[in-house]
Coordinates of C-alpha atoms and ligand atoms in Angstrom, one line a residue:
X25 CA -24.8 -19.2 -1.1
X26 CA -21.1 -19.9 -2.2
X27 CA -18.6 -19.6 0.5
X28 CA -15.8 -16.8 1.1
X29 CA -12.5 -17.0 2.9
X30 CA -13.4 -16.6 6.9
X31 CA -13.2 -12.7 8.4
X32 CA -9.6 -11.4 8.9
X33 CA -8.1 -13.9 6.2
X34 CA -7.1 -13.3 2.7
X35 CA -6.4 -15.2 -0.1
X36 CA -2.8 -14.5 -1.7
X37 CA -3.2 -14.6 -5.1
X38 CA -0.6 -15.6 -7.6
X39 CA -0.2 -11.9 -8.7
X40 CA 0.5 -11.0 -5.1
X41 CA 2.4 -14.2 -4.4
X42 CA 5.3 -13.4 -6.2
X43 CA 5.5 -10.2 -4.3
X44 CA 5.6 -12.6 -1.2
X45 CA 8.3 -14.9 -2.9
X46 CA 10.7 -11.4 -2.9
X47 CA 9.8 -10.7 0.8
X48 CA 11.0 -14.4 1.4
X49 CA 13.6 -14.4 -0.6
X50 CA 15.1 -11.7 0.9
X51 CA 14.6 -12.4 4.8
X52 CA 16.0 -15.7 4.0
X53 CA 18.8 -14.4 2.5
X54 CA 19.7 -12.2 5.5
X55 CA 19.3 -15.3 7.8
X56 CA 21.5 -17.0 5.4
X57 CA 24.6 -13.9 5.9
X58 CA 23.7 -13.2 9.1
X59 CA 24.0 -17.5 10.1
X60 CA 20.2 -18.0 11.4
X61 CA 19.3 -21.2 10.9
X62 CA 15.4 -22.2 10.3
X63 CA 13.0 -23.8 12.8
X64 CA 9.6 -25.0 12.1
X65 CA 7.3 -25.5 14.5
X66 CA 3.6 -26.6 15.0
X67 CA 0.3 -24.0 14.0
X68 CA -0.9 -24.8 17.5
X69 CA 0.5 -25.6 21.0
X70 CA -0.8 -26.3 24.3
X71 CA -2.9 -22.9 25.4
X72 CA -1.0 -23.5 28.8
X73 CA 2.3 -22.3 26.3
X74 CA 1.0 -19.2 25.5
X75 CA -0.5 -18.2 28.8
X76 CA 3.0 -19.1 30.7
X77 CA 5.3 -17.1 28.2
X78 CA 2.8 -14.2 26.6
X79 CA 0.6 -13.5 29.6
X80 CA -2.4 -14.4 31.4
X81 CA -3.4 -10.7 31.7
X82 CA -2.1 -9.9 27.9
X83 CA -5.0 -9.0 25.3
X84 CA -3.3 -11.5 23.1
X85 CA -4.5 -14.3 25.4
X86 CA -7.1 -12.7 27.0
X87 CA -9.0 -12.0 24.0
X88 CA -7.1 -12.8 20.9
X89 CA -6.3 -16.7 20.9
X90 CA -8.1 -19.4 19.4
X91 CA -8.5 -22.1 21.5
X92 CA -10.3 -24.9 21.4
X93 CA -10.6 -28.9 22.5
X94 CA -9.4 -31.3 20.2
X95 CA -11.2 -34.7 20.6
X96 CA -8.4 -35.9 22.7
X97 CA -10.0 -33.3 25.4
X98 CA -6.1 -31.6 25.2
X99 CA -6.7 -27.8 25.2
X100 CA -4.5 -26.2 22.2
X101 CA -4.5 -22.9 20.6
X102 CA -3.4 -21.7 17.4
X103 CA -0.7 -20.1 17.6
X104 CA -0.5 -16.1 18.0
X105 CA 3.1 -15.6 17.6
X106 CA 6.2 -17.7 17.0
X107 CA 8.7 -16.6 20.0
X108 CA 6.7 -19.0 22.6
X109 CA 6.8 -22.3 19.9
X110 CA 10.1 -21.8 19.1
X111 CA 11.4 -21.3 22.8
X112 CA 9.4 -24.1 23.6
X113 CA 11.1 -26.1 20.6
X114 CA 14.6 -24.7 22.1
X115 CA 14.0 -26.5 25.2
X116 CA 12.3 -29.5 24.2
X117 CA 15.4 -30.6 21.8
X118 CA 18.0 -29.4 24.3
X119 CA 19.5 -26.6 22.7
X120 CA 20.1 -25.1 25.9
X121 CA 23.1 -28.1 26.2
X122 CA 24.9 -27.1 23.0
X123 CA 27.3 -24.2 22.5
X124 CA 25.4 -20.3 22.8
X125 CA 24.0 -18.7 21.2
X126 CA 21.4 -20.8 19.2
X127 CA 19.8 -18.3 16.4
X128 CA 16.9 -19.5 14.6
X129 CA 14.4 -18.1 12.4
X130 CA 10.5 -19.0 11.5
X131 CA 8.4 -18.2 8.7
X132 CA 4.6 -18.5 8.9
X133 CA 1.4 -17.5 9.6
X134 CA 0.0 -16.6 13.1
X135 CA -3.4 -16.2 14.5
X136 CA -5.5 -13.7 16.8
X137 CA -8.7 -12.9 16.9
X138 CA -8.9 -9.1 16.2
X139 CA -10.9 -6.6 14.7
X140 CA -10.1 -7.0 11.5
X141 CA -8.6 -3.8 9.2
X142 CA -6.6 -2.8 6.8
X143 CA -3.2 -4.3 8.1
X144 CA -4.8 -6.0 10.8
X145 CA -6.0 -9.8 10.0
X146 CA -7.0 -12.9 12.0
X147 CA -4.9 -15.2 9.8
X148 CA -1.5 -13.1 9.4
X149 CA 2.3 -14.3 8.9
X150 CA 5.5 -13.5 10.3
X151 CA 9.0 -13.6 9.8
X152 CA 10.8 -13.8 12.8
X153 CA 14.7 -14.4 14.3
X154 CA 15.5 -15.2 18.0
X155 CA 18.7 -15.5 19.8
X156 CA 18.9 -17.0 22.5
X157 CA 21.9 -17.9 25.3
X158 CA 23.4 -14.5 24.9
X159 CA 22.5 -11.6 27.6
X160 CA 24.7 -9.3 25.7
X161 CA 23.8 -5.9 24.9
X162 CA 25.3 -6.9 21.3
X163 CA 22.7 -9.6 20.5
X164 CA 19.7 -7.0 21.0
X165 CA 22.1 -4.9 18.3
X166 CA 22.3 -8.2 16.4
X167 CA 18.9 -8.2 16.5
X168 CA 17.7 -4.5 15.5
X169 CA 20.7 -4.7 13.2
X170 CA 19.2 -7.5 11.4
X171 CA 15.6 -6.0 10.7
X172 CA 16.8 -2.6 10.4
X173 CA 18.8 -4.1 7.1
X174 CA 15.9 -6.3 6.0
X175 CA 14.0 -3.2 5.7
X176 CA 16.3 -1.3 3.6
X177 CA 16.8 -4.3 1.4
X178 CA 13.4 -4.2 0.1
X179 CA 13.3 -0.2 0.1
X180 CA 12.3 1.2 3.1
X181 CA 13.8 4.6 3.6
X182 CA 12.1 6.1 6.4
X183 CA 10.7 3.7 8.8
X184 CA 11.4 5.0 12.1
X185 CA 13.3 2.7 14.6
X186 CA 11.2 3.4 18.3
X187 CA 13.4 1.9 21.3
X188 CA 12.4 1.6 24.7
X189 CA 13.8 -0.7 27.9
X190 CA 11.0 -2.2 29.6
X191 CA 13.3 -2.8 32.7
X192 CA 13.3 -6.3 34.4
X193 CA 11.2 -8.3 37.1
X194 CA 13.6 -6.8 39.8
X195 CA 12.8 -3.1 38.6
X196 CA 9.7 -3.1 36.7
X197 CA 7.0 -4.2 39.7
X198 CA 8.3 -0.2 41.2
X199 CA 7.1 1.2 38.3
X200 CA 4.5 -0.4 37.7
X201 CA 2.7 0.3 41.4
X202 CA 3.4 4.2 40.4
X203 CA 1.7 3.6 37.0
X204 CA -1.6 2.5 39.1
X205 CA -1.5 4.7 40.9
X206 CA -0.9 7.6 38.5
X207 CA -3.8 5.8 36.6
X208 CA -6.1 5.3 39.8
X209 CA -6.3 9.1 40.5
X210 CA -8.3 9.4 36.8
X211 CA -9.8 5.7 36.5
X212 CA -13.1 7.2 36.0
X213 CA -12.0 8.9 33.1
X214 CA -9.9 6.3 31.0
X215 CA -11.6 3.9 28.6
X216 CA -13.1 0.4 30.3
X217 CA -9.7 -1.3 28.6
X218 CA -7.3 0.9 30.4
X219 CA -10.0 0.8 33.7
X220 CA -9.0 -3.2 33.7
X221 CA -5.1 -2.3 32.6
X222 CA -5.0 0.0 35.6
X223 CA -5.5 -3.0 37.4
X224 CA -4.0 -6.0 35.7
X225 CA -1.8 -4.5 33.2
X226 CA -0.7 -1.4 34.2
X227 CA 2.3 -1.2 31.3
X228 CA -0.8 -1.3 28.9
X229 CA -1.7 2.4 29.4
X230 CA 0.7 3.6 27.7
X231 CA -0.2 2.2 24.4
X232 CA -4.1 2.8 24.4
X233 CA -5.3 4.4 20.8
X234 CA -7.7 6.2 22.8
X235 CA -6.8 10.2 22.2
X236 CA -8.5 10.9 25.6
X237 CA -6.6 8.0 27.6
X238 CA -3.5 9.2 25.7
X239 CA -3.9 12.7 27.1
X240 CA -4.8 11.2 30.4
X241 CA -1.5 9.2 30.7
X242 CA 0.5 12.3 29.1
X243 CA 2.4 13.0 32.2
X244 CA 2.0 9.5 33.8
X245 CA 5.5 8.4 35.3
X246 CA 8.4 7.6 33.2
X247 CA 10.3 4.1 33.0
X248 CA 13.8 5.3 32.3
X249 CA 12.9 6.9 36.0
X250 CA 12.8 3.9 37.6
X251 CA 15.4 1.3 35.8
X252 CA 18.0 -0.7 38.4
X253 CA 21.4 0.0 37.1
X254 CA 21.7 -3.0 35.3
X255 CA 19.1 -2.4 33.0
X256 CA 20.3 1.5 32.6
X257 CA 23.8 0.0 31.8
X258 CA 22.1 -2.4 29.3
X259 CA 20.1 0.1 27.8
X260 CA 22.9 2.6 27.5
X261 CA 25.2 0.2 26.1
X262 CA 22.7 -0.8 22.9
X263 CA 22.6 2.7 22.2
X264 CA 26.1 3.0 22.0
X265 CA 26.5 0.2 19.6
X266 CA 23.4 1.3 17.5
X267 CA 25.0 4.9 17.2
X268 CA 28.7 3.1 16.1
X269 CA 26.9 1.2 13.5
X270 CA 25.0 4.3 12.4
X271 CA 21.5 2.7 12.9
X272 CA 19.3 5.6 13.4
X273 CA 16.9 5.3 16.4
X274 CA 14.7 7.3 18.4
X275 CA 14.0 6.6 22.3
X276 CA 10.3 6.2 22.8
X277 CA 9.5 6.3 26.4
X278 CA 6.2 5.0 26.4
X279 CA 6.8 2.1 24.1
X280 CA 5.7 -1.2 25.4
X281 CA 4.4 -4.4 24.0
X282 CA 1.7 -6.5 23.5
X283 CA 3.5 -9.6 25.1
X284 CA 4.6 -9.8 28.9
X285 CA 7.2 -11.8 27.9
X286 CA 9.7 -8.9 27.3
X287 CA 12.3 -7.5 29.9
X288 CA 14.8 -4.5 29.2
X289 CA 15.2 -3.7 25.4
X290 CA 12.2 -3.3 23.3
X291 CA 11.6 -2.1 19.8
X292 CA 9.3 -1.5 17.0
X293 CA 9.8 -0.6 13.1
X294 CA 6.9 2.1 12.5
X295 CA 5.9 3.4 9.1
X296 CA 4.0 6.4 9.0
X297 CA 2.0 6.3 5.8
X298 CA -0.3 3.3 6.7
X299 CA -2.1 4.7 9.1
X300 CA -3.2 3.7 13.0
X301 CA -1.5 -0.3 12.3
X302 CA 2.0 1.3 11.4
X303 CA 4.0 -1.1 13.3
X304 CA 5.8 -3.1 10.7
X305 CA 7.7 -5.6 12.7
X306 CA 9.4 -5.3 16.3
X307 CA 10.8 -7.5 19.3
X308 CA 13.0 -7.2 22.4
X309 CA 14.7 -9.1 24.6
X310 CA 12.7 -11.7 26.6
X311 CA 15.8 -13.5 29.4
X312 CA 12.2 -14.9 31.5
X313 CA 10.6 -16.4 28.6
X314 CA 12.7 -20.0 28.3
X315 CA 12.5 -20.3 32.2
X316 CA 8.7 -19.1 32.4
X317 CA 8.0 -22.5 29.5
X318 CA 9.9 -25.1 32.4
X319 CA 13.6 -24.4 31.7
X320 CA 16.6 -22.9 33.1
X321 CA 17.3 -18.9 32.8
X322 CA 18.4 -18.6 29.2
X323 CA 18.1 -15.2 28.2
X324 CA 16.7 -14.6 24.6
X325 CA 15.9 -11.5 22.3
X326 CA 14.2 -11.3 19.0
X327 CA 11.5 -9.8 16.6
X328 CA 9.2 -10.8 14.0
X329 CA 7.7 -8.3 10.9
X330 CA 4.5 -8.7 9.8
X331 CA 4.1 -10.1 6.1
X332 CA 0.6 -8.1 5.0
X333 CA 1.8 -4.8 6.6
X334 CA 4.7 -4.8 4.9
X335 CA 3.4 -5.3 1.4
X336 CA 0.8 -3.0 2.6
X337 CA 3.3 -0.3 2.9
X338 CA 5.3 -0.8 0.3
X339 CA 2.0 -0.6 -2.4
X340 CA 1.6 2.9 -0.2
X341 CA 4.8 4.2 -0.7
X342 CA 5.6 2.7 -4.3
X343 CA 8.0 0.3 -3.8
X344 CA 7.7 -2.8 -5.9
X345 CA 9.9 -2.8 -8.8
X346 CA 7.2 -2.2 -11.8
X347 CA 9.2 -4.8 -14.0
X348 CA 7.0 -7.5 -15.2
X349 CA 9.5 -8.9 -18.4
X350 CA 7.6 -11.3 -20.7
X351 CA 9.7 -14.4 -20.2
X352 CA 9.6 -18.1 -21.3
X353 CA 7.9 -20.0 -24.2
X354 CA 4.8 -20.9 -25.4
X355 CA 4.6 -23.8 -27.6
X356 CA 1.4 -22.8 -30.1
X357 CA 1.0 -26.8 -31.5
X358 CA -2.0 -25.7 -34.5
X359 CA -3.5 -28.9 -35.5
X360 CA -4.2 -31.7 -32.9
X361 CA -2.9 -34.5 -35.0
X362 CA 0.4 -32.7 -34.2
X363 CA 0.2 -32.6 -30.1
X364 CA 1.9 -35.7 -29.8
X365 CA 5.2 -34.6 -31.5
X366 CA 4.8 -31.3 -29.8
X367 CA 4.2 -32.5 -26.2
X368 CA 7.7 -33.8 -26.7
X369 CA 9.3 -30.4 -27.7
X370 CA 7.4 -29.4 -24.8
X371 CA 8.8 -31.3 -22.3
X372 CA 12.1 -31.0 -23.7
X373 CA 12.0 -27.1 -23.5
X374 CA 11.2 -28.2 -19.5
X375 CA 13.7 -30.5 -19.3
X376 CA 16.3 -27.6 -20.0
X377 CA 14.6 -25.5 -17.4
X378 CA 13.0 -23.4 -19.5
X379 CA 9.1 -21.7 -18.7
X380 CA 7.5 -23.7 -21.7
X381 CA 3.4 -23.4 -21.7
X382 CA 1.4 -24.9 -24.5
X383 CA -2.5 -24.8 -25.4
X384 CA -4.7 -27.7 -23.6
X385 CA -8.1 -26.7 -25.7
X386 CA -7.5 -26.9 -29.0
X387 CA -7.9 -23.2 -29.3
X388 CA -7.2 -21.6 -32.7
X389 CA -3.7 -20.4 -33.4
X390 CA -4.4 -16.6 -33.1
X391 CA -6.8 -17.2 -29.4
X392 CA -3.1 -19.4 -28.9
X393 CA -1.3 -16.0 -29.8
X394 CA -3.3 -13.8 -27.8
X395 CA -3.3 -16.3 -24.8
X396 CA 1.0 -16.3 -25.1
X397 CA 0.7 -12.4 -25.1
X398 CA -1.6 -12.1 -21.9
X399 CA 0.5 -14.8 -20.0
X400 CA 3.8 -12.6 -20.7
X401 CA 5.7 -15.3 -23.0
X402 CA 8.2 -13.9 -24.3
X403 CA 8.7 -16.4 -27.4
X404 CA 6.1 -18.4 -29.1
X405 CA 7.2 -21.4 -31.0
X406 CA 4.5 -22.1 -33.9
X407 CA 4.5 -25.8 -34.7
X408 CA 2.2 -26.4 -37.8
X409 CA 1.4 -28.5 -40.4
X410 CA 3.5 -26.2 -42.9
X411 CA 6.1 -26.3 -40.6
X412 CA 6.2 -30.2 -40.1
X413 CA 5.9 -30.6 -43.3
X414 CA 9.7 -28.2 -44.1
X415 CA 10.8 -29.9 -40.7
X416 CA 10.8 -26.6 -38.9
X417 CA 9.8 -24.2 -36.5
X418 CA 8.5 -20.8 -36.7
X419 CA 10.0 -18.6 -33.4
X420 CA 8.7 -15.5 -32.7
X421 CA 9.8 -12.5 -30.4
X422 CA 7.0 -11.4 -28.8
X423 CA 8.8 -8.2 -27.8
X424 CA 10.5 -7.2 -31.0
X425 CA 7.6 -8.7 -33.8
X426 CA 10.1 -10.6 -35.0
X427 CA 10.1 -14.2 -36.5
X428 CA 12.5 -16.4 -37.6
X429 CA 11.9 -20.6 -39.1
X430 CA 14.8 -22.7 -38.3
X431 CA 15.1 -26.8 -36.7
X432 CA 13.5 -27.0 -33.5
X433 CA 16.9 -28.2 -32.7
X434 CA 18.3 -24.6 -33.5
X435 CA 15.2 -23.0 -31.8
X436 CA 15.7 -24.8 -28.7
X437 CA 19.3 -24.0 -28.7
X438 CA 19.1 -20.5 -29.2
X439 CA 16.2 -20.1 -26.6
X440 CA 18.6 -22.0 -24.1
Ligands
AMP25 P1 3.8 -8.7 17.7 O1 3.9 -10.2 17.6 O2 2.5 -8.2 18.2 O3 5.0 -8.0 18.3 O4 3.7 -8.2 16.2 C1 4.8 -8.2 15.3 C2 4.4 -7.7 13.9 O5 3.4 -8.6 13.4 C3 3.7 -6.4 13.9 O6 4.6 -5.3 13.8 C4 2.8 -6.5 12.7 O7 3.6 -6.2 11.5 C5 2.5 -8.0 12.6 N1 1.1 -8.2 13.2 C6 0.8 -8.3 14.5 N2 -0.6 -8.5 14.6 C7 -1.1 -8.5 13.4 C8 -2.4 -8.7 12.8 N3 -3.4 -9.0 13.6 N4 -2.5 -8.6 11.5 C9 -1.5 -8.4 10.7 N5 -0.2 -8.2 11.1 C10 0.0 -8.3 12.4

């Protein structure tokens, strides 16, 4: 039996790779005006990384990672999002010691070990900015401000902005007690996921798929309830600043994340036509996360999108540009004595940056025709022995039928 590409991971091919390229080009773009500068980091870190920073008790490490032992006996995991490497690269090359804020952003793909479905892979690749040095309600803006433009950019119209503050480690423990105990008074009744939540991971009720456990925790108490005034004062103030820049949001009370890592100000992009994985990118602030990897308290916010989800969506809702222009030449050499001379017209058309193609099979001049015409050339130079023999060229337009014989020279001229 051949093989296939493992469960949860996809193949991009080159049709759906150039759909990719856009996505790129445009993030990058953004981090280019916006003056994010790029990080790479490694596919895998210490395990110890991601339990410090996303949480021992979070289903991302609890059940998601992949870990293993490499021969060294060092335990590593691949990597299940980007915010932990990159704050972990933050403090590593000092970048705590150099003027604030540092803004960075990552490209690549993540792992977790999920259930795969349609927008939910095991192999799956962010984008991602983070900002850290800055507790500032207007780096959280800077932040939302950022993705909320990246999605219009590519054409997104009516993703909804959800916004929530998750409070801090001085505020959230009080709500958190209330939580279990809302929770403890119907344990029997919630799924086994939110029976162990009730315990561990109390914040995790609220975002159970679960209709029943969604009903259960309908009335469960509420986190704005509970926030220390510095947190209200935060939250309040990002609204203000979302409102003045006319970014359209709605307050979701029982948003929470899938990462402990987060304090105060947390977000999510949802699109509602692709179903129960409608989350297309979100973040928050994290001011733990750099101290909770060995380092001073640097506060930090940031988000990542999700590649697949996105071009998921936008298939859904129609928003690739249908425009697939024939472009380019193809060099149609017909006769093999004359593939020396033409390999050099070839690689001159190259030199001058043109998309030049020729034939590699001796194929006949019309499979040479038919092969320019399915590869979306739109010129065809034909190089025969007639047309050695006047010293020319035959140019066709594969859009208008039309043809023209003139020098190679003028052909090459007039394709540049
Ligand atoms: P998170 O790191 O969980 O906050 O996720 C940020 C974004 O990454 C989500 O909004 C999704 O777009 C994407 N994402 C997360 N998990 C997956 C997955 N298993 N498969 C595909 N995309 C994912």
């Amino acid at each position: 039996m051949s093989n296939k590409a493992p469960r949860g991971t996809r193949d991009i091919l080159p049709q759906e790779a150039s759909r990719w390229h856009f996505l790129e080009e445009r993030f990058k773009k953004l981090c280019y005006i916006y003056d994010f500068a790029e990080i790479r980091t490694p596919l895998f870190e210490e395990t110890e990384l991601f339990v410090r920073s996303v949480g021992e008790e979070s289903d991302v490490v609890k059940k998601e990672m992949y870990t293993f032992k490499d021969r060294g006996g060092r335990e590593l995991a691949l990597r299940p999002e980007g915010t932990a490497g990159v704050a972990r690269a933050y403090l590593e090359h000092g970048m705590h010691n150099i003027p604030q804020p540092v803004k960075l952003f990552y490209y690549g793909p993540m792992f977790r070990y999920d259930r795969p479905q349609a927008g939910r892979q095991r192999q799956f690749y962010q984008m991602g900015i983070e900002v850290f040095g800055t507790k500032e309600p207007s780096a959280d803006v800077e932040v939302i401000k950022f993705t909320a433009e990246f999605f219009l950019s590519i054409g997104f119209k009516n993703l909804k902005l959800h916004l929530n503050s998750v409070g801090c480690l001085q505020c959230r423990p009080f709500y958190q007690d209330d939580l279990k105990k809302f929770a403890r008074g119907k344990l029997s009744l919630l799924c086994p996921d939110c029976q162990k939540r009730a315990l561990l991971n109390p914040l995790r009720l609220l975002d159970c798929k679960a209709e029943s456990c969604r009903e259960l925790m309908k009335d469960s108490p509420q986190i704005e309830d509970y926030l220390c005034k510095s947190c209200h004062g935060h939250f309040n103030e990002v609204l203000d600043l979302l409102k003045a820049l006319n970014v359209p949001y709605y307050v979701d009370s029982r948003l929470v994340r899938g990462l402990d890592y987060y304090t105060n100000t947390a977000f999510e992009f949802i699109s509602e036509d692709i179903g129960a994985q409608g989350s297309l990118g979100g973040g928050g602030r994290y001011d733990n996360l750099v101290e909770s990897c060995g380092g001073p308290a640097v506060p930090g916010v940031g988000m990542a999108v999700g590649v697949e989800r996105i071009v998921l969506a936008m298939e859904k809702e129609k928003l690739w540009p249908e425009k697939n222009e024939p472009e380019g030449v193809f060099l149609a050499i017909d006769g093999p004595e004359l593939r020396e001379e033409g390999l050099v017209m070839l690689y001159s058309m190259r030199e001058k940056g043109l998309r030049a193609e020729t034939d590699y099979l001796n194929r006949s001049l019309k499979a040479q025709m038919k092969f320019a015409h399915r590869n979306r050339f739109r010129y065809v130079i034909i190089f025969g022995k007639e047309e050695k023999l006047k010293n020319e060229v035959k140019l066709r337009d594969m859009l208008k039928g039309e043809q023209l014989e003139l020098s190679y020279e003028k052909a090459l001229n007039f394709l540049i």
